[in-house]
XYZ file of C-alpha atoms in Angstrom:
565
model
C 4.805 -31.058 9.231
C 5.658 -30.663 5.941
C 9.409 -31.632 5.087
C 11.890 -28.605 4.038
C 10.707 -27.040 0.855
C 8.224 -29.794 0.033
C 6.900 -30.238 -3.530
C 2.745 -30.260 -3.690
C 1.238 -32.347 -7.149
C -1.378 -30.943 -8.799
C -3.681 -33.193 -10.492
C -3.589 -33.286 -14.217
C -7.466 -32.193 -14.679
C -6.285 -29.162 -12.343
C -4.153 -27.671 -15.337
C -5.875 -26.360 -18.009
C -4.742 -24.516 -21.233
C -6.300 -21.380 -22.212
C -4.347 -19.411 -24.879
C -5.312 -18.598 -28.224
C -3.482 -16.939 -30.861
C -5.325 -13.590 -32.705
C -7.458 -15.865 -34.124
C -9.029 -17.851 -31.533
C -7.259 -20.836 -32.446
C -6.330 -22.617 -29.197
C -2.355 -22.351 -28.978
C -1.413 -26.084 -29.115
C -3.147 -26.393 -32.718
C -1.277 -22.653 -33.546
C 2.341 -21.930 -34.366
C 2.311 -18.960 -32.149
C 4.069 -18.544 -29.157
C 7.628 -19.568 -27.790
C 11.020 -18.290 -28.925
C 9.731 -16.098 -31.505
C 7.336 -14.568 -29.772
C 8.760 -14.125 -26.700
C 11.976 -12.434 -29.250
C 9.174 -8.986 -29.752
C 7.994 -8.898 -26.128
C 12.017 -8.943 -24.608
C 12.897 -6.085 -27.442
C 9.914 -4.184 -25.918
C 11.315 -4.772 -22.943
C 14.897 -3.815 -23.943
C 13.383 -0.648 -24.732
C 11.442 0.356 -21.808
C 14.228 -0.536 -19.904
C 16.475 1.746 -21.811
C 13.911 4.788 -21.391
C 13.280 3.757 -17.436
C 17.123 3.618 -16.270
C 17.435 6.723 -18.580
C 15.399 8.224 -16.153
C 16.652 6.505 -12.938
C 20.193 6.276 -12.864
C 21.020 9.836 -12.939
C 18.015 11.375 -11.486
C 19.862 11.949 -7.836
C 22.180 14.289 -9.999
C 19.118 16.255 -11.663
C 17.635 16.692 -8.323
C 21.233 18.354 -6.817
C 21.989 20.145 -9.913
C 19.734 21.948 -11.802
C 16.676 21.694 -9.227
C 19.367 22.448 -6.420
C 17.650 19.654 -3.484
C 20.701 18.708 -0.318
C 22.174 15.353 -0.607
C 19.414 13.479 1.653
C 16.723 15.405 0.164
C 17.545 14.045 -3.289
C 18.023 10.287 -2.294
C 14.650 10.195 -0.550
C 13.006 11.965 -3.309
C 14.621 9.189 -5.524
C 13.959 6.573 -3.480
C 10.207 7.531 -2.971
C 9.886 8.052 -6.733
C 11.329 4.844 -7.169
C 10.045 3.280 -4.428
C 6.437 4.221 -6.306
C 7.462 3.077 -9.611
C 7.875 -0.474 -7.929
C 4.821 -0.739 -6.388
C 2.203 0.723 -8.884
C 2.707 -2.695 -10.448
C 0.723 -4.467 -7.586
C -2.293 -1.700 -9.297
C -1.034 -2.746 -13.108
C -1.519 -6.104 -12.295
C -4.685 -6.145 -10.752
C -6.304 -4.007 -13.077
C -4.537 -6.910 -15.563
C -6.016 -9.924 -14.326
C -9.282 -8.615 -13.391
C -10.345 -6.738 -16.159
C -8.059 -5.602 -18.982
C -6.154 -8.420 -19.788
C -2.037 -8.462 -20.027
C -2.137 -7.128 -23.862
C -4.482 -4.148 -23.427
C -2.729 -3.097 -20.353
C 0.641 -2.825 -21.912
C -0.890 -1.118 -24.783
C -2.672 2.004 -22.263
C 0.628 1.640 -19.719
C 2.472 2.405 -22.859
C 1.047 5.287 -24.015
C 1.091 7.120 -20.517
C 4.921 6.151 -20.114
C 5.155 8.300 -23.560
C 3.217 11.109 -22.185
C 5.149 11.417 -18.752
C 8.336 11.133 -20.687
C 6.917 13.726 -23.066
C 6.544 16.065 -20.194
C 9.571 15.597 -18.016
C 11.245 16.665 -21.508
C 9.057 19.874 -21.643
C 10.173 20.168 -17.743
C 13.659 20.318 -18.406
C 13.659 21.982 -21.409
C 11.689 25.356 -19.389
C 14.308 25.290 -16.839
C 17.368 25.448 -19.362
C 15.778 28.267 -20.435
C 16.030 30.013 -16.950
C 12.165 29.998 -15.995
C 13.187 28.569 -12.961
C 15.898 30.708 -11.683
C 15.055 33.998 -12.133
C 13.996 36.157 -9.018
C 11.567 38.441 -9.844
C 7.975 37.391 -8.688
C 6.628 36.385 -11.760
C 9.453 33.842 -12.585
C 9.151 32.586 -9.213
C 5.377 31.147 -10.248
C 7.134 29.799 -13.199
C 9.874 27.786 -10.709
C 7.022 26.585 -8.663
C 4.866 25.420 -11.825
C 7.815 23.689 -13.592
C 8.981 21.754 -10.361
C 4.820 20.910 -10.266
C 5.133 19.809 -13.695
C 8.718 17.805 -13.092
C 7.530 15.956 -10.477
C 3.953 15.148 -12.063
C 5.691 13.713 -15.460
C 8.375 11.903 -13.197
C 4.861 9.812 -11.510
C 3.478 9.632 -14.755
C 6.577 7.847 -15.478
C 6.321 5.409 -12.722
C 2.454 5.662 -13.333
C 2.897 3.557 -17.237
C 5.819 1.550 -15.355
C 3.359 0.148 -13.279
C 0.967 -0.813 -16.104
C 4.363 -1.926 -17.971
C 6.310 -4.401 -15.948
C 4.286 -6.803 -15.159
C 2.092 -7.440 -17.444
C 5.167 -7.704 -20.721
C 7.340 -9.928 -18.371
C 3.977 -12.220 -17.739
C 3.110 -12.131 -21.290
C 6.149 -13.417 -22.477
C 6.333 -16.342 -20.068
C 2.969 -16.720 -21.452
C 4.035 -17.670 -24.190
C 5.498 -21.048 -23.183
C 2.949 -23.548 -22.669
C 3.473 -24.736 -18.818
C 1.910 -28.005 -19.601
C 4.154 -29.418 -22.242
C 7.142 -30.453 -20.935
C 9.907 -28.755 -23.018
C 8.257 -25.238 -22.802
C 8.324 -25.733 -19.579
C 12.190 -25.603 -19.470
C 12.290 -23.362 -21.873
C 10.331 -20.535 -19.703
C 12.740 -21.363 -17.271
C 15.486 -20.370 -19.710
C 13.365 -17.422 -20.865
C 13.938 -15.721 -17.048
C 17.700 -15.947 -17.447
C 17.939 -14.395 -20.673
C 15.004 -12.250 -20.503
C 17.127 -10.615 -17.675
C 20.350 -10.716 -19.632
C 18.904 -9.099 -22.802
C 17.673 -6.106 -20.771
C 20.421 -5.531 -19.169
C 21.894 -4.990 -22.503
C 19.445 -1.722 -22.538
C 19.885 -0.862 -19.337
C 23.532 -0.380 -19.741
C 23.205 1.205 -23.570
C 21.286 3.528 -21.510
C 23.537 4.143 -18.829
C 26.510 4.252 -20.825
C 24.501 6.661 -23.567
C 21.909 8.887 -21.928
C 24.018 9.917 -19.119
C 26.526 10.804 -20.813
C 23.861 13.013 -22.808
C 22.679 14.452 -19.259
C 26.055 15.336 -17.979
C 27.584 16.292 -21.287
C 25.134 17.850 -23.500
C 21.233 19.094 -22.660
C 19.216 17.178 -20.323
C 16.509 17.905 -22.185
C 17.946 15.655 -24.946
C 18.925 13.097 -22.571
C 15.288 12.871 -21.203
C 14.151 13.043 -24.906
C 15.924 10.164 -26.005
C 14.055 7.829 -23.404
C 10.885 8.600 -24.710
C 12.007 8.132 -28.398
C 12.568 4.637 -26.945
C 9.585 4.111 -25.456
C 7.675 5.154 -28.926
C 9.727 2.632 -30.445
C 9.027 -0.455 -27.720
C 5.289 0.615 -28.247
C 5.410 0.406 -31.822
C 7.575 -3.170 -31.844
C 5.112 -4.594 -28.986
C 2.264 -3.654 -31.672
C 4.328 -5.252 -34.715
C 4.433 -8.507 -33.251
C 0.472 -8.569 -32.601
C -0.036 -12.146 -34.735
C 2.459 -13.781 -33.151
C 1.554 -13.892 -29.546
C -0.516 -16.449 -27.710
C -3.021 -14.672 -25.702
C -4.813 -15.880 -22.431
C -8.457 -16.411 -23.442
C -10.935 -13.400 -22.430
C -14.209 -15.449 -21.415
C -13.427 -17.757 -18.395
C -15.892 -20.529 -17.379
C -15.052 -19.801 -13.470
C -15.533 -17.200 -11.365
C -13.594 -13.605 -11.138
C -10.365 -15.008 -9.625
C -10.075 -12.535 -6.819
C -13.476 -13.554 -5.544
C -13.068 -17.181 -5.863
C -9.512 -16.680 -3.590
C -11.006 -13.912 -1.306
C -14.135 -16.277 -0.777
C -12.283 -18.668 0.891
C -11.012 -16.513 3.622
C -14.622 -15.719 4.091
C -15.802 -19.398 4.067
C -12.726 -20.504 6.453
C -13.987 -17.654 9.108
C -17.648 -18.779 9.374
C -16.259 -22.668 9.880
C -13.545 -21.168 12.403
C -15.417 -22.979 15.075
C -15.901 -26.512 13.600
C -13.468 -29.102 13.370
C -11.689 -30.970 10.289
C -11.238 -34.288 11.723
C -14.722 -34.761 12.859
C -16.547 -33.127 9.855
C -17.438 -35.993 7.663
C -17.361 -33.570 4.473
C -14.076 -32.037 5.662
C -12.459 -35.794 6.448
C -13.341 -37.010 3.072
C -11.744 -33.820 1.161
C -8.502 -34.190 3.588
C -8.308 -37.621 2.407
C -7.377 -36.681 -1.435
C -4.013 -35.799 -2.466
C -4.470 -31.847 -1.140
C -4.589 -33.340 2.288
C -0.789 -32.564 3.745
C -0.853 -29.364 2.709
C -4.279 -28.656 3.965
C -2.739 -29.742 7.766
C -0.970 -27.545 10.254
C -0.068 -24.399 9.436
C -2.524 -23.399 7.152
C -5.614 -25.785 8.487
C -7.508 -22.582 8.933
C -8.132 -21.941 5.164
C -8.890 -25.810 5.266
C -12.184 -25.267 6.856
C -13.512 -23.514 3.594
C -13.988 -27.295 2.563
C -16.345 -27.994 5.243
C -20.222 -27.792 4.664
C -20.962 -25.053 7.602
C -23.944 -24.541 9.730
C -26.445 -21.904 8.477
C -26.243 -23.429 4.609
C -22.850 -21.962 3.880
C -21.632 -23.926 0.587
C -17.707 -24.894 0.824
C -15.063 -24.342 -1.852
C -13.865 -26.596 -3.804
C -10.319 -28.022 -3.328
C -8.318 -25.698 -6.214
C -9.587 -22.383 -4.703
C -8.472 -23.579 -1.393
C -4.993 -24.787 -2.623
C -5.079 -20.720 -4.775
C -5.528 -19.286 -1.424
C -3.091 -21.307 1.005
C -0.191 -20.441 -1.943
C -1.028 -16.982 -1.867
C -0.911 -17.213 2.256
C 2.629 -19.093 1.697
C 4.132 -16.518 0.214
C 3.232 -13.626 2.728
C 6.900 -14.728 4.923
C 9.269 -14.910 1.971
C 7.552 -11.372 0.619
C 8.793 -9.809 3.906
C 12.011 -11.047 3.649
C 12.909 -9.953 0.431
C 11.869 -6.837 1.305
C 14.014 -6.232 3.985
C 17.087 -8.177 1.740
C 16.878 -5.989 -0.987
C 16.981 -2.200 0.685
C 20.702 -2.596 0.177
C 19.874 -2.414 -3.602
C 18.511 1.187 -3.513
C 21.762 2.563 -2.466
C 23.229 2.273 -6.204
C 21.478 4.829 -7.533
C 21.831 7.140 -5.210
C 25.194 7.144 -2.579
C 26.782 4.785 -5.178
C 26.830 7.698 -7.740
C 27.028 10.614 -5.235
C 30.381 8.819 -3.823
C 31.435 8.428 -7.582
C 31.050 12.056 -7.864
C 34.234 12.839 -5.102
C 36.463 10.883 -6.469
C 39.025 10.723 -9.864
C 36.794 9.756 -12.788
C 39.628 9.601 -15.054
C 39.318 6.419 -16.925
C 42.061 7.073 -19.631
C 44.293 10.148 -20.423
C 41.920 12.899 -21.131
C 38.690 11.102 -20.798
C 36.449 11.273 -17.307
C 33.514 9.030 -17.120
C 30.414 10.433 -15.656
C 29.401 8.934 -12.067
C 25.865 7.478 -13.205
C 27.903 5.386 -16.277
C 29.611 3.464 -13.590
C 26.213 1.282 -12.833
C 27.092 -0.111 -16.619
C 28.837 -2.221 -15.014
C 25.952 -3.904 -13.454
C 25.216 -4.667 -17.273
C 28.497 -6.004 -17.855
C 28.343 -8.484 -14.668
C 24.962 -9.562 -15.822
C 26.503 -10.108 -19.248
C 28.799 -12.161 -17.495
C 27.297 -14.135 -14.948
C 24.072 -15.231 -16.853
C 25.824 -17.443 -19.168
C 27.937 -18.350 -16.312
C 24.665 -19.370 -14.283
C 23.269 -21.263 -16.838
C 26.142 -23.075 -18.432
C 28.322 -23.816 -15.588
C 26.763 -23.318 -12.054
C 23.533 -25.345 -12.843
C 25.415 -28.168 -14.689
C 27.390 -28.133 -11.711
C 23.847 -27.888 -9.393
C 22.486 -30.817 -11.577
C 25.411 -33.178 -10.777
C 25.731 -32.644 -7.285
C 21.322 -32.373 -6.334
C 20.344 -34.503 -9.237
C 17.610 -32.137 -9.909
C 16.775 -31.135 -13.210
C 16.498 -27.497 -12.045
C 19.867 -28.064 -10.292
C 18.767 -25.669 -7.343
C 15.659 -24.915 -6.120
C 13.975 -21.020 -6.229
C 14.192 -20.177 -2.905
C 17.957 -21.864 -2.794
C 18.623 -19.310 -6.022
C 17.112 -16.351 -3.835
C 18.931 -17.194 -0.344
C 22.423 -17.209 -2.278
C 21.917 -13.921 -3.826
C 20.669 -12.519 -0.216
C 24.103 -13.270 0.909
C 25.693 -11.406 -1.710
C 23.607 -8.466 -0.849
C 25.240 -8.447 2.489
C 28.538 -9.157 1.371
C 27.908 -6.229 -1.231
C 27.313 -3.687 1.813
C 30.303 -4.693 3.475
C 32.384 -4.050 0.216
C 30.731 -1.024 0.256
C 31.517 0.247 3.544
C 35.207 -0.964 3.347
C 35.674 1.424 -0.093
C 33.888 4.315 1.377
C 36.009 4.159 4.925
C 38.790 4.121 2.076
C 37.686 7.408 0.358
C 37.206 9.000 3.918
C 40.766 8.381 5.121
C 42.301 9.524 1.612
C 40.222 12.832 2.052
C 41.679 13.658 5.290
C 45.025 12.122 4.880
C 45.267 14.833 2.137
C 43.601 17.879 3.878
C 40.180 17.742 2.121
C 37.932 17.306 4.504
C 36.620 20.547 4.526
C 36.931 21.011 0.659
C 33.594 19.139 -0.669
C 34.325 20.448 -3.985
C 37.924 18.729 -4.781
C 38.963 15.778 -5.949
C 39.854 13.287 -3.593
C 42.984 11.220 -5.250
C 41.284 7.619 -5.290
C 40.045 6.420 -8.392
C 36.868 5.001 -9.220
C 38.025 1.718 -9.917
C 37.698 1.425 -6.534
C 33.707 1.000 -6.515
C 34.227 -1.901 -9.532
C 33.751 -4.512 -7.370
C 30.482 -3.514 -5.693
C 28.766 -2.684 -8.776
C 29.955 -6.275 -10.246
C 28.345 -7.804 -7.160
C 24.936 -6.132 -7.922
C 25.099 -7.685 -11.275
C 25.319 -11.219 -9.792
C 22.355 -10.508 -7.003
C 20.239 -9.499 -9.558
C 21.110 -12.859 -11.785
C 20.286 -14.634 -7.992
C 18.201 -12.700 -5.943
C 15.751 -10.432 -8.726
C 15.983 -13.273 -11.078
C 14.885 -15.773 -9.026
C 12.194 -13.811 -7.055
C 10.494 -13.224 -10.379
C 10.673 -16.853 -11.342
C 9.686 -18.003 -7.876
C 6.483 -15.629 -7.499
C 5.113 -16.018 -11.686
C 5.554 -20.211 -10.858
C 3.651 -20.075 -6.767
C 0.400 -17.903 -7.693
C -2.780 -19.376 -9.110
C -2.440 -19.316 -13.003
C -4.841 -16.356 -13.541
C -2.819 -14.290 -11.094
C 0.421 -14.376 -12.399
C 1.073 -10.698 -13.332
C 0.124 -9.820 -9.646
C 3.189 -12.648 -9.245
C 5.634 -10.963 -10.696
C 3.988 -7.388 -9.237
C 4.316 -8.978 -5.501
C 8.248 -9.738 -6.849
C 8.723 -6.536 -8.104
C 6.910 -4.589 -5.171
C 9.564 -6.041 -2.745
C 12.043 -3.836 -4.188
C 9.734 -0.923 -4.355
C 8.615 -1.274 -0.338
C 12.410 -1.684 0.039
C 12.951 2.010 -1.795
C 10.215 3.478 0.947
C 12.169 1.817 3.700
C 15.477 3.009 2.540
C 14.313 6.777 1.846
C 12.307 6.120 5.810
C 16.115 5.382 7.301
C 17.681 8.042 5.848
C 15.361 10.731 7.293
C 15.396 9.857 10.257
C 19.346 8.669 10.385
C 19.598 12.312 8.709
C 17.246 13.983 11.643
C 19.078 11.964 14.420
C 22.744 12.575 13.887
C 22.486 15.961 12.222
C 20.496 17.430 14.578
C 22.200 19.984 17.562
C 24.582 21.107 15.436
C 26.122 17.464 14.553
C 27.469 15.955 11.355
C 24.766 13.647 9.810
C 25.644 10.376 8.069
C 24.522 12.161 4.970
C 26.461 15.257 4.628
C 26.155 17.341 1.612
C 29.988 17.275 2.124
C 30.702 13.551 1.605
C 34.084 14.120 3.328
C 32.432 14.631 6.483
C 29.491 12.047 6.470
C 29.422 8.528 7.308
C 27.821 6.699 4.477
C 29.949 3.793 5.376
C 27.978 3.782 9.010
C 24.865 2.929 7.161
C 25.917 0.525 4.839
C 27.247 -1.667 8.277
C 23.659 -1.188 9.466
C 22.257 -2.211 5.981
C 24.883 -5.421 6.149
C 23.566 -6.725 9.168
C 19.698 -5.940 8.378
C 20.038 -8.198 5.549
C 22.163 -10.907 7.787
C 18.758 -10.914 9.996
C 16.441 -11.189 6.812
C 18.661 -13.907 5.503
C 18.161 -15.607 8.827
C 14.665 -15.253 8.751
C 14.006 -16.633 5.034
C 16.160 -19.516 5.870
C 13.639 -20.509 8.952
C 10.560 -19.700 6.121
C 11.831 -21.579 3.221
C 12.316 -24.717 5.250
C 8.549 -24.486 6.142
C 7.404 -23.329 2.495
C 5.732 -26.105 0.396
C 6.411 -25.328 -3.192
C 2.905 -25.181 -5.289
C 3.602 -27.497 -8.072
C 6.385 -31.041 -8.515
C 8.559 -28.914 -11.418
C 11.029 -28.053 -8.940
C 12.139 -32.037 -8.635
């Protein structure tokens, strides 16, 4: 058995280096590439970020408000929609790596981001002007037309998203050449800040746009986002010569049939035996041979020489297809980890809505704003990460990388739980104010707790995502074969997606269950009377289990490649 969270070498002939700049040139004879490079692709980013989380963090209010859905209706229609948006990339990225490439991908992705934005604009716009709540029969056509035509822009939306995300974040590690030694740590570095510099977006966005929403014409505020996403369109296309590009004729075989071969291979051989297969012995005796042992021995067969003529695979696709395999476990538990992260956009700002907004005399901040401070922690806890807790790591593992991937993604599980029990503690809180002052009954007042109150759980998201997200990201882009590494980050981002199904899954049948004969569900459309704070216990201890469960997985994962030492 391998030992915990063994390293695997590749041999050096396994690597090779494939990008070109616009000119063919291969990149290590080119000054594309790196830093500056990677400088156009995060602004892109910055900017699609801005126009997504224009879109996302104060969506549960659109849904309540102008389009009138309950409480639980709205957080599983956000939750689906987002839920969508997270998993389309799994789609981007294939259509990526097998045929497209990252660059024209971001370029089509782009353009329908810009028309679903376009549209959700036009949406909101016809319902300002009171197509939708009229109640003759004619208008009534024109309600059911412009909620076909808001919810078709708002999948359009997650539609370009899916084209978007991974394909810019794998083009700008891209740009660091993984075989010299100092890009190498500087793609590291380019994960961190990557994440910090959006975040800067993100929270321009939430601090801006809502406002916009709340204050002025959501129209506007759905019209800005897409001005943005002109603009990250436009900068992606400005930086065109600088960027090292993967190149477009490969001497091997469509990656997905190489990988998916080897399943097939390993099924005909199911019946013969490594250690007495003379082709089989002599392949197990090279340096793949540990990992090709145990758990995954199955895949190992592919090597063989089968009855019937069947020709074996060589020793990389093999290795391809046992990381992809090795992955499957920690997938799942990230999964389940990360539901607890859905709740912010929805409860989070639905809570926020009860309660004194009142920031300073005269001013009242709008409920959405508050997930700012998930920028702000970010802001803070990046720099924090990198300059102090892994020169701290360093000392203490004597690892270059200080801690290890799946070490960076187990800590930030355990704030995830610790973040729902927060959670529930502030909401039992805001229940006991409400009926300690007689307001149980009165959905629409005030309750007299501030908002302050929620600070620390939206600071705590801010560090899981520096953990957790980060590190997923990093994790997935560094253990997939080389050609597959938008579907990588895809698989990374798809966790939280699957996670958004799950969540919206819970609460309708949590809603069904206890509302049903007459009871009081846990997701009143009176807050005063629901139990939010019942399901963020249950959330705690489903991600105690998952934690539990990636710390048996990790110990048996074998890391794909030695840059983890």
């Amino acid at each position: 058995m391998a030992k915990p969270e063994q390293e695997v070498t590749l041999l050096e002939e396994d690597y090779v280096s494939d990008s070109v700049d616009h000119r063919g040139i291969p990149a290590g004879k080119s000054s594309t590439g790196g830093w500056r490079s990677s400088f156009f692709i995060i602004g892109v980013e910055v900017a699609e970020r801005f126009a997504y989380f224009g879109i996302a963090s104060n969506l549960i209010t659109y849904l309540t408000g102008p389009l009138g859905k309950s409480t639980a209706t709205a957080a599983v229609n956000v939750n689906t929609w987002s839920g969508t948006a997270s998993i389309l990339p799994i789609l981007g990225a294939f259509v990526a790596d097998a045929y497209l490439g990252r660059y024209r991908t971001i370029l089509a992705a782009s353009f329908i981001y810009i028309i679903g934005l376009g549209l959700l604009t036009l949406s909101s716009f016809l319902i300002i002007m009171g197509l939708s709540e009229k109640r003759n029969d004619v208008s009534a056509k024109h309600s059911f037309w412009v909620n076909i035509l808001f919810f078709c822009s708002l999948y359009l939306v997650a539609i370009g998203q899916g084209g978007h995300k991974p394909c810019v974040q794998a083009f700008g590690a891209d740009q660091f050449d993984s075989g010299d030694s100092k890009e190498r740590v500087s793609r590291g570095s380019f994960f961190n800040w990557w994440f910090l510099s959006l975040s800067g977006g993100i929270a321009l966005s939430i601090i801006v746009v809502v406002y916009v929403q709340d204050n002025v014409s959501w129209a506007l505020g759905f019209g800005i986002p897409c001005l943005f996403m002109v603009m990250a369109l436009a900068l992606f296309f400005l930086g065109r010569k600088t960027y090292r590009y993967p190149k477009g004729d490969r001497k091997e075989k469509n990656t997905f049939a190489r990988i998916g071969r080897v399943f097939v291979v390993a099924y005909k051989n199911r019946r013969l035996s490594l250690t007495h297969s003379g082709s089989g012995q002599g392949l197990l005796e090279d340096g793949s041979s540990e990992k090709c042992r145990g758990r995954l021995e199955f895949l190992a067969k592919a090597l063989i020489s089968g009855e019937g003529g069947v020709e074996p695979c060589n020793g990389r696709d093999v290795e391809d297809a046992m990381a992809l395999v090795r992955l499957i476990p920690i997938w799942i538990t990230s999964v389940v980890s990360t539901i607890p992260y859905a709740q912010y956009a929805t409860f989070f700002t639905k809570q926020g809505v009860t309660v004194d907004r009142q920031i300073l005399p005269g001013l009242e901040i709008p409920p959405a704003s508050f997930q700012a401070l998930i920028g702000i922690s970010i802001f803070i806890s990046v720099p924090t990460y990198e300059r102090v807790f892994l020169s701290l790591a360093r000392l203490i593992t004597k690892k270059p990388s200080g801690i290890t991937m799946l070490q960076r993604i187990g800590a930030g599980m355990v704030l995830s739980s610790f973040n729902m029990v927060v959670a529930a503690l502030v909401e039992m809180k805001r229940l006991e104010t409400a009926k300690e002052y007689g307001l149980v009954d009165k959905p629409d007042a005030t309750v007299p707790m501030s908002i302050w109150w929620f600070v620390p759980q939206y600071l705590l998201l801010g560090m899981i995502d520096v953990f957790s997200l980060v590190g997923t990201q990093e994790f997935f882009y560094d253990q997939v074969p080389t050609e597959l590494r938008s579907i990588g980050l895809a698989l990374s981002l798809s966790a939280m997606g699957l996670s958004s199904f799950l969540s919206g899954f819970l609460i309708t049948v949590i809603n069904w269950a206890t509302g049903r004969n007459g009871g009081d569900s846990w997701f009143n459309t009176n807050l005063n009377r629901a139990h939010v704070d019942y399901f963020y216990w249950l959330l705690a201890a489903f991600t105690v289990v998952g934690f539990f469960a990636f710390l048996i997985f990790s110990r048996l994962y074998v890391y794909r490649r030695v840059d983890q030492e």
